[in-house]
Structures are given as C-alpha cells and as structure tokens.
JSON list of C-alpha atoms in Angstrom, two decimals:
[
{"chain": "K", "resi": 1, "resn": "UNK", "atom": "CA", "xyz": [-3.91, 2.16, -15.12]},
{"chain": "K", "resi": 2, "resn": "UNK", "atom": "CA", "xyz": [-0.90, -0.37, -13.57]},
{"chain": "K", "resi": 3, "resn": "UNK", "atom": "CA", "xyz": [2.26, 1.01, -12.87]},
{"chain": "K", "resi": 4, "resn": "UNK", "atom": "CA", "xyz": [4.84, -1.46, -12.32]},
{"chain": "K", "resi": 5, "resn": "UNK", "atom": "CA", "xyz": [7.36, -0.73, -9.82]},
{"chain": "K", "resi": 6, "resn": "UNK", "atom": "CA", "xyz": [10.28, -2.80, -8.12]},
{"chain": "K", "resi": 7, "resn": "UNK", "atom": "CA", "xyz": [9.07, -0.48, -5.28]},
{"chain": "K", "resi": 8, "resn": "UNK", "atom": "CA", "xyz": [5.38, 0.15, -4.34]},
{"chain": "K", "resi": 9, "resn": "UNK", "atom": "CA", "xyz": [5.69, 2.18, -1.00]},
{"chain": "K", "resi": 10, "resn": "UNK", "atom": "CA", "xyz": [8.58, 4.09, -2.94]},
{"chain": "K", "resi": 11, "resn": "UNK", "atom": "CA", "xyz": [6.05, 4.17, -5.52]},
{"chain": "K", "resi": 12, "resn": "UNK", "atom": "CA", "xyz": [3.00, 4.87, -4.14]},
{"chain": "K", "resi": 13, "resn": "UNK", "atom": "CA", "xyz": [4.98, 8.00, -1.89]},
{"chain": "K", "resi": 14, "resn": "UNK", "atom": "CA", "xyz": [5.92, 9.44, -4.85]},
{"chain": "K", "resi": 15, "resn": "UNK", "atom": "CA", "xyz": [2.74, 9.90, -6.49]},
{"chain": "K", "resi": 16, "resn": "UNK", "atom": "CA", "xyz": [1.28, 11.35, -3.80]},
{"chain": "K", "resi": 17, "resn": "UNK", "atom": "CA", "xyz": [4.10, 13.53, -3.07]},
{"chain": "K", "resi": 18, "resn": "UNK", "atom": "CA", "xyz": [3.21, 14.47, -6.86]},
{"chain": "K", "resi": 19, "resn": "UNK", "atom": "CA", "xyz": [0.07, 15.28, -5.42]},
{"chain": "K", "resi": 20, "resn": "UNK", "atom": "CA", "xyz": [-2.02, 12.25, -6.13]},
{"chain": "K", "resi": 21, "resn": "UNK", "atom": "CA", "xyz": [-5.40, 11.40, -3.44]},
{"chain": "K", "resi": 22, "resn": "UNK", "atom": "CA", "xyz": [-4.26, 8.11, -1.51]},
{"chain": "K", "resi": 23, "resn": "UNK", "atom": "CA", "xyz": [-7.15, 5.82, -1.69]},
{"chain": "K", "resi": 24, "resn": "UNK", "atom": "CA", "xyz": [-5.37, 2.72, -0.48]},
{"chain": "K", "resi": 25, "resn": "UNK", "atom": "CA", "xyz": [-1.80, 2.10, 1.10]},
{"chain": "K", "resi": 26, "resn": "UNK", "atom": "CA", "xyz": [0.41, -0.94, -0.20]},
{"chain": "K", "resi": 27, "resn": "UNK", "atom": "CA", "xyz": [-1.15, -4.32, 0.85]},
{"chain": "K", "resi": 28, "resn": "UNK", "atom": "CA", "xyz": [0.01, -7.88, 0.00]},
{"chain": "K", "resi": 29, "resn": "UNK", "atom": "CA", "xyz": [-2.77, -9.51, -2.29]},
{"chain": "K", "resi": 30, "resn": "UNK", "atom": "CA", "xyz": [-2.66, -13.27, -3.09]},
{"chain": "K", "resi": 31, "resn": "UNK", "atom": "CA", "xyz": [0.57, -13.86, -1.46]},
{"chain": "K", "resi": 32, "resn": "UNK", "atom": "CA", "xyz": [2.52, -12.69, -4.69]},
{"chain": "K", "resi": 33, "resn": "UNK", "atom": "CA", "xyz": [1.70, -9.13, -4.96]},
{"chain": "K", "resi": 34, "resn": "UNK", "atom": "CA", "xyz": [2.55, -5.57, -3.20]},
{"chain": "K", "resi": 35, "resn": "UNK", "atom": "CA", "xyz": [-0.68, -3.51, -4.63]},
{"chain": "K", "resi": 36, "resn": "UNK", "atom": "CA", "xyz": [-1.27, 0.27, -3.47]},
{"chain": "K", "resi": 37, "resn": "UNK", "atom": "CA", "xyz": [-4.01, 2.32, -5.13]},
{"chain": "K", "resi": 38, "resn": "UNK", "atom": "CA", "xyz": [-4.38, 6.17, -5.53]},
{"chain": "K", "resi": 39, "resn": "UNK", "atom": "CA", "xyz": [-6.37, 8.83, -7.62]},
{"chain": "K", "resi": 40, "resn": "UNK", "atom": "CA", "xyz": [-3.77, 10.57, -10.06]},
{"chain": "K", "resi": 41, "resn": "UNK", "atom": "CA", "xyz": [-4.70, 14.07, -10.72]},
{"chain": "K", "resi": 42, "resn": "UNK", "atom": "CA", "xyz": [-7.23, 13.76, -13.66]},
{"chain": "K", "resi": 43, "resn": "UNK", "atom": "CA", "xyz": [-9.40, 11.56, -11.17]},
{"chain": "K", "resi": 44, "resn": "UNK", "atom": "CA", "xyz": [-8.35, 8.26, -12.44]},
{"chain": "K", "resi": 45, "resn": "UNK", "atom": "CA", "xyz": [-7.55, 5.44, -10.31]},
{"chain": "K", "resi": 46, "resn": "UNK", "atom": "CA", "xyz": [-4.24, 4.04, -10.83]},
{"chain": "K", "resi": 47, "resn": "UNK", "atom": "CA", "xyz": [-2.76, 1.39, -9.48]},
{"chain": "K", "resi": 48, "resn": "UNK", "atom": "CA", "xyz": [1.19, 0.48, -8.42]},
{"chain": "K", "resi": 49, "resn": "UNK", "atom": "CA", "xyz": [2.19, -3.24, -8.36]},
{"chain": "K", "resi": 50, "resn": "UNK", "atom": "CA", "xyz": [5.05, -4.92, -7.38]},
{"chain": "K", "resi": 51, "resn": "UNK", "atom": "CA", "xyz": [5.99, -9.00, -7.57]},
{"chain": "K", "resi": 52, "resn": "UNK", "atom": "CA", "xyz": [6.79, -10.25, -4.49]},
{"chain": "K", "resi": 53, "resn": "UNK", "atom": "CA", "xyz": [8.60, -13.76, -3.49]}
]
C-alpha cells in the first residue's frame, strides 16, 4: 500500500505513533521522492511518499 502525504516524517510518525513497526525511516530516492516504509498492524508493509522538488 502507498500513502501519499505532503508530509512523510509527519507521516511516517504518525503511523507509528498509531502503533505501526518502523521498518525504514524517510529517505530521498531518485532525487524526486521522500519514501519511509513501516509494517501497519495487520503485518502489511505500507509505504508513505511524498514529491519532492
């Protein structure tokens, strides 16, 4: 799953607040995207995006 966000960290602090597993904090990927990954609570991976300029 992608969850688009005009705020990953935001995002991504959230969830886990929420009590999502962190598997991987925000990280620039291809020069154009914020990405952060984490397990939501039924064990899927989801994933929060953001465009950056």
């Amino acid at each position: 799953m992608i969850l688009w966000t005009d705020d990953v960290r935001a995002g991504y602090a959230r969830l886990i607040e929420l009590g999502a597993k962190p598997i991987k904090t925000p990280a620039t990927w291809l020069g154009r995207l914020l990405i952060a990954w984490v397990e939501e609570l039924a064990g899927h991976l989801m994933q929060v995006m953001q465009a950056v300029n």
